[in-house]
XYZ file of C-alpha atoms in Angstrom:
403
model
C -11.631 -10.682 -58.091
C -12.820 -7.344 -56.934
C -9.868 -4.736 -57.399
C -12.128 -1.779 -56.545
C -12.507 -2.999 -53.461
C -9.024 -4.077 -53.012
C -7.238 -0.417 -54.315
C -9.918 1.008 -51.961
C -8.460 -0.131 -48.800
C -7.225 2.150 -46.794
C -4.087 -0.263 -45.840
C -3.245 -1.002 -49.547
C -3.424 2.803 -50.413
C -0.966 3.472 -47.717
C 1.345 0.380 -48.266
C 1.281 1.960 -52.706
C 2.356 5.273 -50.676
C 5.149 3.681 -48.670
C 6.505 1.539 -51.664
C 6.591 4.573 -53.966
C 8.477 6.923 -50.954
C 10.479 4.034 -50.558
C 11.326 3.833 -53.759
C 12.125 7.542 -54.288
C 14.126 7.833 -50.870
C 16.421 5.046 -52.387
C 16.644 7.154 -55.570
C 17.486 10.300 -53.967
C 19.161 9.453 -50.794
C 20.864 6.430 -51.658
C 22.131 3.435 -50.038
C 24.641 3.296 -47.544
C 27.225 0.103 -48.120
C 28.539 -1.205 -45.299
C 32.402 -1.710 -46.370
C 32.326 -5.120 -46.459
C 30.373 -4.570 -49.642
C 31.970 -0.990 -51.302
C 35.277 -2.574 -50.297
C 37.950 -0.501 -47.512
C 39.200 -1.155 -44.426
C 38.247 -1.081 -40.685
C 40.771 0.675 -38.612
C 39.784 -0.514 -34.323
C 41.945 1.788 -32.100
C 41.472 0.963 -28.132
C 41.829 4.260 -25.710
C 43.443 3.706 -22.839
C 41.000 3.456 -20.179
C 37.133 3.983 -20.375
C 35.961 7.414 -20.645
C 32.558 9.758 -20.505
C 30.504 10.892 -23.939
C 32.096 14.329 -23.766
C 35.660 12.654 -23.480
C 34.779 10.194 -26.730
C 32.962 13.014 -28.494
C 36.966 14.989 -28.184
C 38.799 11.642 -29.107
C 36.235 11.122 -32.365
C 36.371 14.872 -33.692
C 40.493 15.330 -33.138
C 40.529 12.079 -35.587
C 38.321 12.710 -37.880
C 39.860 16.594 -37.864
C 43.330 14.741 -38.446
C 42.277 12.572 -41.067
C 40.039 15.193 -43.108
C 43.187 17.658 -42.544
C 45.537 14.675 -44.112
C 43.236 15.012 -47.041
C 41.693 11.306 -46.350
C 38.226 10.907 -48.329
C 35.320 8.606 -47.684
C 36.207 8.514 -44.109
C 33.904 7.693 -40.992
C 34.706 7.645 -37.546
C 32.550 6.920 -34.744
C 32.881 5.530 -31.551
C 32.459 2.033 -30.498
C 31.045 1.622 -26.799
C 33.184 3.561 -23.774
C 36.815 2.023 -24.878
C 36.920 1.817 -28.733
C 36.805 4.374 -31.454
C 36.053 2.646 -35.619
C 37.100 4.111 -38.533
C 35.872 3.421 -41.778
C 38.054 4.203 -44.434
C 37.610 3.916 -48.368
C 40.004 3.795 -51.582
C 43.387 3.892 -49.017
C 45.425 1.588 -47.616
C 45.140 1.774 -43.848
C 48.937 1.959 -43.169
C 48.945 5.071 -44.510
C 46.576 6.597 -41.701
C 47.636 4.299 -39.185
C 50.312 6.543 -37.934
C 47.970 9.603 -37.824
C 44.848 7.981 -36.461
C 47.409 5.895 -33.455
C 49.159 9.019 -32.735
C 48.363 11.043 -29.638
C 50.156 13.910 -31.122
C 51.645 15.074 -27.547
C 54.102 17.946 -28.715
C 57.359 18.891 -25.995
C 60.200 21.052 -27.259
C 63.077 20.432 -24.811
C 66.788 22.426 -24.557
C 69.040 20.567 -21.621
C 66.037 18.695 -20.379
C 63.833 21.207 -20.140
C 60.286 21.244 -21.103
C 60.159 24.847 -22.990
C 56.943 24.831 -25.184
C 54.412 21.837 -25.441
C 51.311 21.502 -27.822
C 49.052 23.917 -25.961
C 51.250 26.718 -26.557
C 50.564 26.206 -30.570
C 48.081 28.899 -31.609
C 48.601 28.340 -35.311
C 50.389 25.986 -37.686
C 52.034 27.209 -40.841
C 51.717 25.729 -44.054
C 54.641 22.933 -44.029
C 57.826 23.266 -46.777
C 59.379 20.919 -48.689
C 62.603 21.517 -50.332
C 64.059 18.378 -51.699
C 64.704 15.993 -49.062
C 64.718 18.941 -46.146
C 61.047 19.684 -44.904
C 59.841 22.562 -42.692
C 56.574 23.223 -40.750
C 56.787 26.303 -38.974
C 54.222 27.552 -36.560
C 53.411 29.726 -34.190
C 53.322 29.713 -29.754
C 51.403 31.842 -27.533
C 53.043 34.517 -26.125
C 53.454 33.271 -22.803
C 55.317 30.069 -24.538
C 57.326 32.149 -26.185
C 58.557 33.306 -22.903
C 59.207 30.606 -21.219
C 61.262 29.292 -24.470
C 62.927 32.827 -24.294
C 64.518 32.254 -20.351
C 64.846 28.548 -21.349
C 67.075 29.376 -23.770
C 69.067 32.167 -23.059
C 72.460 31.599 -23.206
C 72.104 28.543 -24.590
C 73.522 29.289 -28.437
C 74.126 25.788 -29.896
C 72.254 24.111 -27.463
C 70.364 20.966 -29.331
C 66.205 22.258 -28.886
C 64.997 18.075 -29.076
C 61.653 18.176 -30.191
C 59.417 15.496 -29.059
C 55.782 14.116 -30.553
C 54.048 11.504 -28.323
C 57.521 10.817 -26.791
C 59.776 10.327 -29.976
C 62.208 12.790 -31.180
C 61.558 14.325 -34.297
C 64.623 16.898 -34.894
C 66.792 18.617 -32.507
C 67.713 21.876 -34.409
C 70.093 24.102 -32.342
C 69.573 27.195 -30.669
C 70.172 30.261 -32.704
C 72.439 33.063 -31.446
C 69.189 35.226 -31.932
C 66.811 33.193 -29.703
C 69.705 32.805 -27.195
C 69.281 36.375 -26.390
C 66.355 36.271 -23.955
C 64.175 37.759 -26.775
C 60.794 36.348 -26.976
C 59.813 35.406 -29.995
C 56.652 33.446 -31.012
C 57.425 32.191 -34.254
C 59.089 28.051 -34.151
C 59.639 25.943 -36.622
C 60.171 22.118 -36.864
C 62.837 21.082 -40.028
C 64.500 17.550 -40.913
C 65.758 15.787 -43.677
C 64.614 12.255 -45.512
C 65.929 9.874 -47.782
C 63.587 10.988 -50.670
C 61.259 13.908 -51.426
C 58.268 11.929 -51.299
C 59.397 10.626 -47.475
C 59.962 14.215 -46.834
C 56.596 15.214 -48.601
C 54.818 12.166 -46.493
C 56.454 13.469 -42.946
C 55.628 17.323 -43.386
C 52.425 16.182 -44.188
C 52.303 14.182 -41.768
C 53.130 16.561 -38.491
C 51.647 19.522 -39.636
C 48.684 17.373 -39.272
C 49.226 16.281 -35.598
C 50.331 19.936 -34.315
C 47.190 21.391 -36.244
C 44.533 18.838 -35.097
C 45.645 19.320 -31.329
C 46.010 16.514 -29.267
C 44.133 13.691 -28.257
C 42.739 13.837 -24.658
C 43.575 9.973 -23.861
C 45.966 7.764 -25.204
C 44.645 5.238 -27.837
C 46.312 2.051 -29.566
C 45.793 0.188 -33.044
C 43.964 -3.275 -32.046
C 42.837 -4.440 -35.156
C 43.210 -3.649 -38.688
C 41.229 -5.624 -41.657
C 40.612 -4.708 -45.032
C 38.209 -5.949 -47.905
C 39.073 -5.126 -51.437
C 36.163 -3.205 -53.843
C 36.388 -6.310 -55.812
C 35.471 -8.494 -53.160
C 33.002 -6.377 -51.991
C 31.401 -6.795 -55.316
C 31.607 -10.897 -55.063
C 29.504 -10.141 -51.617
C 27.215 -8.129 -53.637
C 26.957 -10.692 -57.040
C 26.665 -13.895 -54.017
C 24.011 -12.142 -52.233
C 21.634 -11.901 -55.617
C 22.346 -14.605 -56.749
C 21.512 -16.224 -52.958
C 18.177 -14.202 -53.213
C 16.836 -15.244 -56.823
C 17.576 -18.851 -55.974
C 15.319 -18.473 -52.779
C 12.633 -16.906 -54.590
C 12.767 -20.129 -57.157
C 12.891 -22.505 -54.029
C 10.257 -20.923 -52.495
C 7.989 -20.264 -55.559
C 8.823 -24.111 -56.315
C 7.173 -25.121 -52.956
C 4.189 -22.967 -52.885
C 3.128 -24.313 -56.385
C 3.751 -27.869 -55.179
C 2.152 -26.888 -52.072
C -1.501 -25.536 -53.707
C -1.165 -26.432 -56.929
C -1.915 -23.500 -57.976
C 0.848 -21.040 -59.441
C -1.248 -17.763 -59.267
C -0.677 -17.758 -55.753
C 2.721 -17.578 -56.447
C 2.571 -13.678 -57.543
C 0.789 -11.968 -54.247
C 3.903 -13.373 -52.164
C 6.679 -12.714 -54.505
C 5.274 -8.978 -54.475
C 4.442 -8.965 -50.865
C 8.101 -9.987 -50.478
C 9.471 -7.529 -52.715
C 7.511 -4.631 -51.023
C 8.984 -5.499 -47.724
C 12.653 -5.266 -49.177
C 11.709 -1.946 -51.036
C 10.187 -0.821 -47.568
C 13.277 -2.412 -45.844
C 15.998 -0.801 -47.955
C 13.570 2.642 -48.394
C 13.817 2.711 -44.395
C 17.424 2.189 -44.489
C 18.205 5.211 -46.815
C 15.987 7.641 -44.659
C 17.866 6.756 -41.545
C 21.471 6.246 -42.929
C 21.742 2.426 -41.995
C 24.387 0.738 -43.586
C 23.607 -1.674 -45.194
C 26.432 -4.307 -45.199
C 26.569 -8.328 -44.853
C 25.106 -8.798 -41.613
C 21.806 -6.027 -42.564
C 21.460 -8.289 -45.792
C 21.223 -11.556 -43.560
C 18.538 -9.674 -41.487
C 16.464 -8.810 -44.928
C 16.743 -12.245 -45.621
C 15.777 -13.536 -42.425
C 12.777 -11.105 -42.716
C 11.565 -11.906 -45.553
C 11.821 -15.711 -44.834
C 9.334 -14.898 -41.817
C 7.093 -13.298 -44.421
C 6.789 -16.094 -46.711
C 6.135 -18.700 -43.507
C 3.271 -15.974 -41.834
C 1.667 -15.471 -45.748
C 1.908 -19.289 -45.948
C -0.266 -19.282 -42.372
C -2.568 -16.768 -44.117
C -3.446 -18.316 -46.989
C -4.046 -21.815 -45.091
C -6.351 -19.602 -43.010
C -8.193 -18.600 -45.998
C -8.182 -21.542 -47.714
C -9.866 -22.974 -44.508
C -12.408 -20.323 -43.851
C -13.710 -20.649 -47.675
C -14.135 -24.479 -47.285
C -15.635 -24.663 -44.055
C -17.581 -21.469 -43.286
C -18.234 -20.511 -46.896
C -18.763 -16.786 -45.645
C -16.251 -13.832 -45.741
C -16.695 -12.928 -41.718
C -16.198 -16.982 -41.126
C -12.674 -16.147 -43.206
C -12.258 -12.710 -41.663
C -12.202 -14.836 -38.622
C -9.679 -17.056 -40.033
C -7.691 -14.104 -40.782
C -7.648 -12.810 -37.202
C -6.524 -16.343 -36.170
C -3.571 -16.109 -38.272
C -2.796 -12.645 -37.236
C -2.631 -13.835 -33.551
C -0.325 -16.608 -34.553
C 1.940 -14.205 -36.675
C 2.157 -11.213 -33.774
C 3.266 -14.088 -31.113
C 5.613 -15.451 -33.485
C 7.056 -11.855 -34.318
C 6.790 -10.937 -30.405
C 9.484 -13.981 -30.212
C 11.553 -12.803 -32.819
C 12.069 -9.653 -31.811
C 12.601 -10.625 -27.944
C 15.230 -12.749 -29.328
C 16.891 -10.251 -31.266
C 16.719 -7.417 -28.669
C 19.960 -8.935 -26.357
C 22.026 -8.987 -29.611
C 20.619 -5.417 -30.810
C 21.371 -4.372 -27.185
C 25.248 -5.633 -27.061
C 25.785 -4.162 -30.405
C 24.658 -0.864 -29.393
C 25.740 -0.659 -25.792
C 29.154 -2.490 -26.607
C 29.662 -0.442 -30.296
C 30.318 -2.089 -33.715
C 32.996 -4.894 -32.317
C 33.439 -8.310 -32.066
C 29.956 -9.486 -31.684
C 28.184 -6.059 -32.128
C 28.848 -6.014 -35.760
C 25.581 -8.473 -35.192
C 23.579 -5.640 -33.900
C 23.259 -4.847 -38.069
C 21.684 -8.354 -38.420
C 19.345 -7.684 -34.996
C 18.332 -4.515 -35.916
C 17.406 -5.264 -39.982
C 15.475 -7.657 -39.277
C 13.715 -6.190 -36.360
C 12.476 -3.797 -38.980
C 11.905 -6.242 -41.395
C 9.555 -7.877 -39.373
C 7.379 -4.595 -38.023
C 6.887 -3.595 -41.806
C 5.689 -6.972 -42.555
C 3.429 -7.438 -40.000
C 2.174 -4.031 -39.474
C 1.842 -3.124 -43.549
C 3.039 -5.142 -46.011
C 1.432 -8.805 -44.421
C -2.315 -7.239 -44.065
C -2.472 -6.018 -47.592
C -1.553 -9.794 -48.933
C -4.519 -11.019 -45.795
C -6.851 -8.545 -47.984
C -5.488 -9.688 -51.456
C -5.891 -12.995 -50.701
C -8.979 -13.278 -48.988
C -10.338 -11.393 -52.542
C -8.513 -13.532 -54.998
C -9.923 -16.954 -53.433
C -13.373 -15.661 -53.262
C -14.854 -17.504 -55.801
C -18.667 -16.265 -54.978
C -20.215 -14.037 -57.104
């Protein structure tokens, strides 16, 4: 076999370039796991009504504000077509955000019904108190808040101030004799008392969070909830492997059978192992998770490699017996690159509707397929375009038996 003339080929040189960045991109950058593989839970809040980017773009960046604020790691949030907002959370249990991330955070202070500071009047939240089982988080209101809290509450000593977030009363402390004057003053606080510290600890927390992240332009629901442990995540991981070395036995096990010849096996067990370096290379450049359905669209892929290296080598095998001359398998080779570009052409118009209603329609219900669409959409224009031309060249070499 002539190597010089094989590690002289402009496609193989570039496809050695690719697999090395590849390789190095996955070294430095890393993999993203999707969390059905690092383990967490999926948090799928619904907003009220459709709205605009600029709308979603508030929702997404008062959440992740609130959750980064309530000192939640490992956390992504991103939005999910026009209607849904996802959050990806790691390492916590999602009841614990649940009330943050479902909370509109709608602040009212009230005395005898009337509405005398609400949450745009905060200009800055204090840090929060806890003393035993009694809790404090005081803050301050623009000045023309603290007027209108001022008139509300003149002579209103005693007076119950009920304050309200998203609707539910929180505390009700009473109007001091000093802010019953007509004074303005711009400093508030919100108190209460719990059963334990930690409660008290958890609800400080908890609404200094809400009045400091502002609140949310549109009101949003919890409409799904699912978790998947780290250790199950790791089963996924261990299955997947093991699912993959069994294939490459099964399909090593039928090429020999096929050609009799178990050198042949080699050129598309590398060929396939390029494309998943190139595959999983790509995926660490652009940030794409990588999760269960992304790992069925490598697979899928690859499978499409073996069958078009399969068409290749019958090509070659053919052109050698019957034309005996390397443009008659050249030829060949052209053949079996129009049958492999038609076939991908059908692949990928297949898997453009499901790419399209994951991305148009976000990462719900059947959109978590876009993953699957989109891997091995990429799979396929790797193989076809680098990886499947270098084995074409390799192969055409290694069964020229002239001298």
């Amino acid at each position: 076999m002539k190597l010089n003339e094989f590690f002289k080929d402009k496609r193989v040189i570039l496809l050695i370039v690719l697999v090395i960045a590849s390789i190095g991109a996955i070294s430095i950058l890393g993999i993203q796991q999707g969390l059905d593989l690092k383990g967490g839970s999926t948090i799928q809040l619904q907003l009220e009504k459709p709205v605009d980017t600029a709308t979603m773009n508030t929702v997404t960046a008062v959440l992740d504000k609130r959750l980064n604020i309530f000192g939640v790691k490992d956390v992504k949030v991103y939005p999910s077509g026009n209607q849904n907002v996802i959050i990806e959370i790691a390492g916590v249990q999602p009841e614990d955000v649940a009330k943050i991330v479902g909370s509109n955070g709608k602040f009212e202070a009230k005395i005898n019904n009337q509405t005398a500071l609400v949450g745009s009047d905060i200009t800055q939240v204090k840090t929060y108190q806890v003393t035993g089982t009694e809790w404090q988080v005081p803050f301050t209101v623009s000045l023309e808040g603290a007027n209108r809290f001022a008139q509300i509450a003149k002579g209103q000593a005693g007076v119950p101030v009920e304050m309200y977030l998203d609707d539910q009363l929180i505390t009700s402390p009473e109007v001091a004799d000093e802010l019953a004057t007509g004074q303005a003053s711009t400093d508030v606080m919100i108190s209460g008392t719990e059963a334990t510290k930690e409660e008290a600890q958890t609800q400080a927390k908890s609404i200094h969070t809400l009045l400091q992240s502002g609140a949310l332009p549109v009101k949003v629901k919890i409409v799904g909830v699912s978790s998947v442990s780290a250790e199950l995540g790791d089963q996924f991981i261990n299955g997947a492997l093991i699912a993959g070395v069994l294939a490459l036995l099964v399909i090593s096990a039928i090429i020999i059978i096929r050609y009799r010849n178990p050198l042949l096996v080699i050129p598309i067990m590398l060929t396939s192992i390029a494309e998943l370096i190139l595959i999983l290379g790509t995926a660490a450049v652009i940030h794409w998770n990588i999760d269960l359905a992304a790992i069925a669209g490598i697979l899928a892929a690859i499978g499409t490699g073996v069958d078009d290296q399969i068409i290749i080598t019958d090509e070659v095998l053919k052109g050698f017996k019957d034309k005996k001359k390397r443009s008659g398998v050249r030829k060949q080779i052209k053949s079996a690159f129009f049958i492999i570009f038609a076939a991908a052409g059908t692949l990928i118009a297949a898997m453009l509707p499901l790419a399209y209603i994951g991305f148009s329609r976000g990462a719900t219900g059947i959109g978590v397929l876009s993953g699957f669409a989109f891997t091995t959409v990429l799979g396929v224009l790797i193989g076809i375009f680098i990886t499947r031309p270098v084995y074409a060249k390799f192969i055409e070499l290694m069964l020229d038996t002239r001298k």
